[in-house]
Amino acid sequence: MSYKCSRCKRDVQIDEYGGVRCPYCGHRVLLKERSRDVKEVDVN
């Protein structure tokens, strides 16, 4: 999955065995990237 570090703003790839920590600055708050797809909701 792709995340972004909230401190240094770099892209971070997390695998299922890795810890939740930025490998560049060591910060532990990572933000999940949103997809750019536009979703439509059917309101019937």
Short mmCIF file of C-alpha atoms in Angstrom, two decimals:
data_model
loop_
_atom_site.label_atom_id
_atom_site.label_comp_id
_atom_site.label_asym_id
_atom_site.label_seq_id
_atom_site.Cartn_x
_atom_site.Cartn_y
_atom_site.Cartn_z
CA MET A 1 0.00 0.00 0.00
CA SER A 2 1.08 3.54 -0.61
CA TYR A 3 1.27 6.02 2.25
CA LYS A 4 2.73 9.51 2.71
CA CYS A 5 4.72 10.59 5.76
CA SER A 6 3.05 13.52 7.53
CA ARG A 7 6.42 15.03 8.53
CA CYS A 8 8.69 14.78 5.46
CA LYS A 9 5.88 14.28 2.85
CA ARG A 10 7.73 11.44 1.10
CA ASP A 11 5.99 8.39 -0.36
CA VAL A 12 6.35 5.27 1.82
CA GLN A 13 5.60 1.69 0.79
CA ILE A 14 4.47 -0.53 3.65
CA ASP A 15 4.49 -4.31 3.35
CA GLU A 16 2.63 -6.64 5.71
CA TYR A 17 5.76 -7.39 7.75
CA GLY A 18 7.14 -3.83 8.01
CA GLY A 19 6.60 -1.48 10.90
CA VAL A 20 4.55 1.68 10.73
CA ARG A 21 7.43 4.14 10.57
CA CYS A 22 8.84 6.36 7.82
CA PRO A 23 12.18 4.90 6.68
CA TYR A 24 13.45 8.40 5.79
CA CYS A 25 12.78 10.45 8.94
CA GLY A 26 11.49 7.86 11.47
CA HIS A 27 8.11 9.59 11.99
CA ARG A 28 5.26 7.23 12.95
CA VAL A 29 2.29 9.13 11.45
CA LEU A 30 1.57 7.99 7.89
CA LEU A 31 -1.33 9.18 5.74
CA LYS A 32 -3.09 6.80 3.35
CA GLU A 33 -3.14 8.07 -0.22
CA ARG A 34 -6.59 8.55 -1.74
CA SER A 35 -7.33 7.22 -5.19
CA ARG A 36 -7.97 9.72 -7.95
CA ASP A 37 -10.95 7.77 -9.28
CA VAL A 38 -14.28 9.60 -9.31
CA LYS A 39 -17.06 7.49 -7.83
CA GLU A 40 -20.73 7.98 -8.64
CA VAL A 41 -23.55 7.05 -6.29
CA ASP A 42 -26.92 5.93 -7.61
CA VAL A 43 -29.62 7.73 -5.56
CA ASN A 44 -32.79 5.80 -6.43
#
